[in-house]
């Protein structure tokens, strides 16, 4: 059995052909799945009964089950906890901006990159998500909010470049007019810096935005907070970024989570300015989201402002990421963690208390 969302048009057309069916049936099925949001073969009224039976024997349509949704008080962010048919749960966040709805998808169940400040990585990686499983996060979330999603960021749980083939197939599917028709310039892929994969991605000649989770400008500090820094140096990352810019003409976005006493001094800001000099880029400062699995603390407002001003004064393009959804544990992997823990400790009883519990125990520490 295949998940039908793992098939692109080419795949489905050749499946039809190999099964003695007209290839245009693939277009009809795709139309039901992506344009009419009809996720039940029996309801595809223009498909002959015999083919419906054949489809049901060979495919399932996997839309993850919504377990819970959390809406932030400001109503600008909603977080969904979804369960796949194998019982694994992941989280997806939808953010409402003036310019449209943006979704943050997970690309793996868990993550094996081990960044010290990140909740996604605490239990390691369970498995990769297939292209169709990632795509279904967008489909399901769109139908939950009842509005079109126009921007996609690959910044949920998982390292997208550690699941390269599935992620690439997902990116191509997003972009197809028979599918969701989301322009590549409305897609951002974030990576902790797997250098050979950045180069490989550059060679795909896509127009997506590449975001690099930099978080530090010196290798010693970076190694302390991001194990991947033991494999690839900042110098190698910057070389691969220049290659990406040369190949695609796209501006790179650097993410920099400000952690009190770790990477938020004015000296760090100066180092960042030096590192990015002359590069086509943008910096996204993120006041670190405090998660209960570690002791990293957010920089003070003054430090954040001074850091920001220093970059602006030196003509670095910079924004401070709006802290959307921090009241609903919207940082990477936090919701899944609290769900898993609540399951572990309360033997599968699901109620609304896990987030409150999570915050209380943090305060109690
Ligand atoms: N693995 C990819 C994408 C997922 S994480 C990557 O590393 O880029 C998306 C972004 O959120 C990354 O920049 C990551 O470093 C950051 N992040 C993770 N946990 C965070 C936290 N607690 N506070 C702030 N940013 C966090």
Coordinates of C-alpha atoms and ligand atoms in Angstrom, one line a residue:
X1 CA 0.0 0.0 0.0
X2 CA 1.2 3.5 -0.9
X3 CA 0.3 6.8 0.6
X4 CA -1.3 8.6 -2.4
X5 CA 0.2 11.9 -1.3
X6 CA 3.7 10.4 -1.9
X7 CA 2.8 10.2 -5.6
X8 CA 3.4 13.2 -7.8
X9 CA 1.5 13.5 -11.2
X10 CA 4.2 11.7 -13.0
X11 CA 4.2 8.8 -10.5
X12 CA 0.4 8.5 -10.6
X13 CA 0.2 8.7 -14.4
X14 CA 2.7 5.9 -14.8
X15 CA 0.9 3.9 -12.1
X16 CA -2.3 4.3 -14.2
X17 CA -0.6 3.3 -17.3
X18 CA 1.0 0.2 -15.7
X19 CA -2.4 -0.8 -14.4
X20 CA -4.2 -0.5 -17.8
X21 CA -5.9 2.8 -17.0
X22 CA -6.0 6.0 -18.9
X23 CA -3.4 8.4 -17.7
X24 CA -5.9 11.3 -17.5
X25 CA -7.4 9.5 -14.5
X26 CA -4.4 10.6 -12.6
X27 CA -5.4 14.3 -13.3
X28 CA -8.9 13.6 -12.0
X29 CA -7.6 12.0 -8.8
X30 CA -5.2 14.8 -8.2
X31 CA -8.0 17.3 -8.7
X32 CA -10.1 15.6 -6.0
X33 CA -7.2 15.4 -3.6
X34 CA -5.8 18.9 -4.0
X35 CA -8.5 21.2 -5.5
X36 CA -11.6 19.7 -3.9
X37 CA -10.1 18.5 -0.7
X38 CA -11.9 15.2 -1.1
X39 CA -10.0 12.6 0.8
X40 CA -12.2 9.5 0.3
X41 CA -11.9 7.5 -2.9
X42 CA -15.5 6.5 -2.7
X43 CA -16.6 10.1 -3.1
X44 CA -14.6 10.7 -6.4
X45 CA -17.7 10.6 -8.5
X46 CA -16.1 10.8 -12.0
X47 CA -13.9 7.8 -11.4
X48 CA -15.3 4.4 -12.5
X49 CA -16.2 2.0 -9.7
X50 CA -13.6 -0.6 -10.9
X51 CA -10.8 1.9 -10.7
X52 CA -12.0 3.1 -7.3
X53 CA -11.7 -0.5 -6.0
X54 CA -8.2 -0.8 -7.6
X55 CA -7.1 2.5 -6.0
X56 CA -8.4 1.3 -2.6
X57 CA -6.5 -1.9 -2.9
X58 CA -3.2 -0.1 -3.6
X59 CA -3.4 3.3 -1.9
X60 CA -4.4 4.9 1.3
X61 CA -5.1 8.7 1.7
X62 CA -3.3 9.7 4.8
X63 CA -4.5 12.9 6.4
X64 CA -3.1 13.0 9.9
X65 CA -5.6 13.0 12.8
X66 CA -5.9 16.3 14.7
X67 CA -5.4 15.5 18.3
X68 CA -5.4 19.0 19.7
X69 CA -5.1 22.6 18.6
X70 CA -3.9 25.5 20.6
X71 CA -4.7 29.1 19.7
X72 CA -2.5 31.9 21.1
X73 CA -4.3 34.6 23.0
X74 CA -3.5 37.1 20.3
X75 CA -5.1 34.7 17.8
X76 CA -2.2 35.2 15.5
X77 CA -0.8 31.6 15.9
X78 CA -2.5 28.3 16.1
X79 CA -0.6 25.1 16.8
X80 CA -1.8 21.7 15.7
X81 CA -0.8 18.4 17.2
X82 CA -1.3 15.7 14.5
X83 CA -1.0 11.9 14.7
X84 CA 0.0 9.7 11.8
X85 CA -1.4 6.2 11.3
X86 CA 1.6 4.6 12.9
X87 CA 0.8 6.5 16.1
X88 CA 3.6 9.1 15.9
X89 CA 2.7 12.7 16.7
X90 CA 4.1 15.9 15.2
X91 CA 3.3 19.5 15.4
X92 CA 2.5 22.1 12.8
X93 CA 2.1 25.8 13.4
X94 CA 0.1 28.3 11.4
X95 CA 0.9 32.0 11.7
X96 CA -1.5 34.7 10.5
X97 CA 0.2 37.7 9.0
X98 CA -1.2 40.6 7.1
X99 CA 0.3 39.3 3.9
X100 CA -1.3 35.8 4.3
X101 CA -1.1 32.6 6.3
X102 CA 2.2 31.0 6.9
X103 CA 2.8 27.4 8.0
X104 CA 5.7 25.9 9.8
X105 CA 5.9 22.2 9.0
X106 CA 7.9 19.3 10.6
X107 CA 10.1 17.3 8.4
X108 CA 11.0 14.5 10.8
X109 CA 9.6 12.8 13.8
X110 CA 12.1 14.1 16.4
X111 CA 15.5 15.2 15.3
X112 CA 19.1 13.8 15.6
X113 CA 21.0 17.1 15.3
X114 CA 21.1 17.6 19.1
X115 CA 21.0 21.4 19.3
X116 CA 21.2 22.1 23.0
X117 CA 18.4 24.8 23.1
X118 CA 15.9 22.8 21.0
X119 CA 13.1 20.6 22.4
X120 CA 12.8 18.6 19.1
X121 CA 16.0 16.8 19.7
X122 CA 15.6 15.7 23.3
X123 CA 14.4 12.2 22.4
X124 CA 16.5 11.8 19.3
X125 CA 15.0 11.0 15.9
X126 CA 12.2 8.4 15.4
X127 CA 12.0 8.5 11.6
X128 CA 11.8 10.6 8.5
X129 CA 8.5 12.0 7.3
X130 CA 7.7 11.1 3.7
X131 CA 7.0 13.9 1.2
X132 CA 3.3 13.1 1.4
X133 CA 3.2 13.1 5.1
X134 CA 4.7 16.6 5.1
X135 CA 2.4 17.8 2.4
X136 CA -0.6 16.5 4.4
X137 CA 0.3 18.9 7.2
X138 CA -0.4 21.8 4.8
X139 CA -3.6 20.2 3.5
X140 CA -5.0 19.4 6.9
X141 CA -4.1 22.8 8.4
X142 CA -5.6 24.6 5.4
X143 CA -8.9 22.8 5.9
X144 CA -8.7 23.4 9.7
X145 CA -8.4 27.1 9.4
X146 CA -10.7 27.3 6.4
X147 CA -8.3 29.6 4.6
X148 CA -5.5 29.3 2.0
X149 CA -1.9 29.0 3.2
X150 CA 0.4 31.0 1.0
X151 CA 3.8 30.6 2.7
X152 CA 5.6 27.6 3.9
X153 CA 8.6 27.4 6.3
X154 CA 10.5 24.2 7.0
X155 CA 11.3 25.1 10.6
X156 CA 9.3 22.6 12.6
X157 CA 10.8 19.5 14.2
X158 CA 13.5 17.8 12.2
X159 CA 16.4 18.8 10.0
X160 CA 15.1 19.1 6.4
X161 CA 18.5 18.4 4.8
X162 CA 18.8 15.2 6.8
X163 CA 15.7 14.0 5.0
X164 CA 16.8 15.4 1.6
X165 CA 15.0 13.3 -1.0
X166 CA 11.6 13.5 0.7
X167 CA 11.9 17.2 1.4
X168 CA 12.9 17.9 -2.2
X169 CA 9.9 16.0 -3.5
X170 CA 7.7 17.9 -1.0
X171 CA 9.1 21.2 -2.2
X172 CA 8.4 20.3 -5.8
X173 CA 4.9 19.1 -5.0
X174 CA 4.0 22.4 -3.2
X175 CA 5.0 24.3 -6.2
X176 CA 2.9 22.3 -8.8
X177 CA -0.2 24.0 -10.2
X178 CA -2.2 20.7 -9.9
X179 CA -1.3 20.6 -6.3
X180 CA -1.0 23.6 -3.9
X181 CA 0.6 26.0 -6.3
X182 CA 2.7 27.8 -3.7
X183 CA 5.5 29.8 -5.3
X184 CA 9.1 28.9 -4.5
X185 CA 9.7 32.4 -3.3
X186 CA 7.1 31.8 -0.6
X187 CA 9.0 28.8 0.8
X188 CA 11.9 28.9 3.3
X189 CA 14.0 25.9 4.2
X190 CA 16.0 26.2 7.5
X191 CA 19.1 24.1 8.2
X192 CA 21.5 23.8 11.0
X193 CA 24.2 23.8 8.3
X194 CA 24.8 20.4 6.6
X195 CA 27.3 21.8 4.2
X196 CA 27.3 19.2 1.3
X197 CA 23.5 19.2 1.3
X198 CA 23.5 23.0 1.0
X199 CA 25.7 22.7 -2.1
X200 CA 23.4 20.0 -3.4
X201 CA 20.4 22.1 -2.8
X202 CA 22.1 25.0 -4.6
X203 CA 22.5 22.8 -7.7
X204 CA 18.7 22.1 -7.8
X205 CA 18.3 25.7 -8.9
X206 CA 15.2 26.4 -6.8
X207 CA 14.1 29.8 -6.0
X208 CA 13.3 29.0 -2.3
X209 CA 14.9 31.0 0.6
X210 CA 17.6 29.2 2.5
X211 CA 17.8 30.0 6.2
X212 CA 20.9 29.1 8.2
X213 CA 20.6 28.5 11.9
X214 CA 23.9 30.2 12.7
X215 CA 23.4 31.2 16.4
X216 CA 27.1 32.0 16.9
X217 CA 30.0 33.4 15.0
X218 CA 32.8 31.4 16.5
X219 CA 33.3 27.7 16.2
X220 CA 34.0 27.2 19.8
X221 CA 30.7 28.6 21.1
X222 CA 28.8 27.0 18.2
X223 CA 30.2 23.6 19.1
X224 CA 28.9 24.0 22.6
X225 CA 25.3 24.6 21.5
X226 CA 25.2 22.8 18.1
X227 CA 26.9 19.4 17.7
X228 CA 26.8 19.7 13.9
X229 CA 29.4 22.4 14.3
X230 CA 31.9 19.6 15.1
X231 CA 31.4 18.4 11.5
X232 CA 31.3 21.7 9.6
X233 CA 33.0 24.9 10.5
X234 CA 31.4 28.3 10.1
X235 CA 34.0 29.0 7.4
X236 CA 32.7 26.0 5.4
X237 CA 29.1 27.1 6.0
X238 CA 29.8 30.6 4.7
X239 CA 31.5 29.1 1.6
X240 CA 28.5 27.0 0.9
X241 CA 26.2 30.0 1.4
X242 CA 28.3 32.0 -1.2
X243 CA 27.9 29.0 -3.6
X244 CA 24.1 29.0 -3.0
X245 CA 23.9 32.8 -3.7
X246 CA 26.0 32.4 -6.8
X247 CA 23.9 29.6 -8.1
X248 CA 20.4 30.9 -7.3
X249 CA 20.8 34.7 -6.9
X250 CA 18.8 34.3 -3.7
X251 CA 19.4 36.2 -0.4
X252 CA 20.3 34.0 2.5
X253 CA 18.6 34.4 5.8
X254 CA 20.6 33.8 9.0
X255 CA 18.9 32.9 12.2
X256 CA 20.4 34.0 15.4
X257 CA 18.8 32.9 18.7
X258 CA 19.9 35.3 21.4
X259 CA 20.8 33.4 24.5
X260 CA 21.7 35.3 27.6
X261 CA 25.4 35.3 28.3
X262 CA 26.1 32.9 25.5
X263 CA 26.0 34.8 22.2
X264 CA 24.4 38.2 22.9
X265 CA 27.3 40.5 23.7
X266 CA 28.2 43.6 21.6
X267 CA 31.4 41.8 20.6
X268 CA 29.3 39.0 19.2
X269 CA 27.3 41.5 17.2
X270 CA 30.5 43.0 15.8
X271 CA 31.7 39.5 14.9
X272 CA 28.5 38.9 13.1
X273 CA 28.8 42.1 11.2
X274 CA 32.3 41.1 10.1
X275 CA 31.2 37.6 9.1
X276 CA 28.4 38.8 6.9
X277 CA 30.1 41.8 5.3
X278 CA 29.3 42.0 1.6
X279 CA 27.0 39.0 1.6
X280 CA 23.5 39.1 0.2
X281 CA 21.7 38.3 3.4
X282 CA 19.2 39.1 6.1
X283 CA 19.5 38.4 9.8
X284 CA 16.6 37.1 11.9
X285 CA 17.2 37.7 15.6
X286 CA 15.2 35.3 17.8
X287 CA 14.9 35.9 21.5
X288 CA 15.5 32.2 22.5
X289 CA 12.3 30.4 23.5
X290 CA 12.9 29.1 26.9
X291 CA 12.1 25.4 27.0
X292 CA 12.0 23.4 30.1
X293 CA 14.5 20.7 29.0
X294 CA 17.5 23.1 29.3
X295 CA 18.7 26.2 31.1
X296 CA 19.1 28.6 28.3
X297 CA 17.7 31.9 29.1
X298 CA 16.4 34.7 26.9
X299 CA 18.6 37.8 26.5
X300 CA 17.4 40.9 28.3
X301 CA 15.3 43.3 26.3
X302 CA 18.2 45.8 26.5
X303 CA 20.7 43.3 25.2
X304 CA 18.4 42.4 22.3
X305 CA 17.9 46.1 21.4
X306 CA 21.6 46.9 21.6
X307 CA 22.5 43.9 19.5
X308 CA 19.9 44.9 16.9
X309 CA 20.9 48.5 16.9
X310 CA 24.5 47.6 16.4
X311 CA 23.6 45.6 13.3
X312 CA 21.3 48.3 11.9
X313 CA 24.1 50.9 12.4
X314 CA 26.3 48.8 10.3
X315 CA 23.8 48.4 7.6
X316 CA 23.0 44.8 8.2
X317 CA 19.5 43.9 7.2
X318 CA 17.9 42.6 10.3
X319 CA 14.6 41.9 12.0
X320 CA 13.7 40.7 15.4
X321 CA 11.3 37.8 15.1
X322 CA 8.0 38.5 16.7
X323 CA 7.5 36.1 19.5
X324 CA 4.3 34.6 18.2
X325 CA 2.7 31.8 20.1
X326 CA 5.1 31.7 23.0
X327 CA 2.1 31.3 25.3
X328 CA 1.2 28.0 23.5
X329 CA 4.7 26.4 23.6
X330 CA 5.2 27.2 19.9
X331 CA 9.0 26.6 19.9
X332 CA 10.2 23.7 17.9
X333 CA 9.2 20.4 19.3
X334 CA 7.9 21.7 22.6
X335 CA 4.3 20.6 22.1
X336 CA 5.2 17.1 21.0
X337 CA 7.5 16.8 24.0
X338 CA 4.8 17.8 26.4
X339 CA 2.4 15.4 24.7
X340 CA 4.8 12.5 24.9
X341 CA 5.5 13.2 28.5
X342 CA 1.9 13.5 29.4
X343 CA 1.3 10.2 27.7
X344 CA 4.2 8.6 29.6
X345 CA 3.2 9.8 32.9
X346 CA -0.5 9.6 32.6
X347 CA -0.8 6.5 30.6
X348 CA -2.5 8.0 27.6
X349 CA -5.0 10.1 29.3
X350 CA -5.4 13.2 27.0
X351 CA -6.7 16.4 28.5
X352 CA -5.9 20.0 28.3
X353 CA -3.6 20.1 31.3
X354 CA -0.3 19.1 29.9
X355 CA 0.8 22.6 28.8
X356 CA -0.2 24.1 32.1
X357 CA 1.7 21.3 33.9
X358 CA 4.7 22.0 31.8
X359 CA 4.8 25.6 32.8
X360 CA 4.2 25.0 36.4
X361 CA 7.0 22.5 36.8
X362 CA 9.3 24.9 35.0
X363 CA 8.4 27.6 37.5
X364 CA 8.9 25.2 40.3
X365 CA 12.5 24.5 39.3
Ligands
LIG1 N1 16.7 21.8 11.8 C1 16.4 23.0 11.2 C2 15.0 23.5 11.2 C3 14.2 23.4 12.4 S1 14.5 24.5 13.8 C4 17.4 24.1 11.7 O1 18.2 23.8 12.6 O2 17.4 25.2 11.1 C5 13.9 26.0 13.3 C6 14.7 27.2 14.0 O3 14.3 27.3 15.3 C7 16.2 27.0 14.0 O4 16.8 28.2 13.7 C8 16.5 26.5 15.4 O5 17.8 26.7 15.7 C9 15.5 27.4 16.1 N2 15.2 27.0 17.5 C10 15.0 25.7 18.0 N3 14.7 25.7 19.3 C11 14.7 27.0 19.6 C12 14.4 27.7 20.8 N4 14.2 27.1 22.0 N5 14.4 29.1 20.8 C13 14.6 29.8 19.6 N6 14.9 29.2 18.5 C14 14.9 27.8 18.5

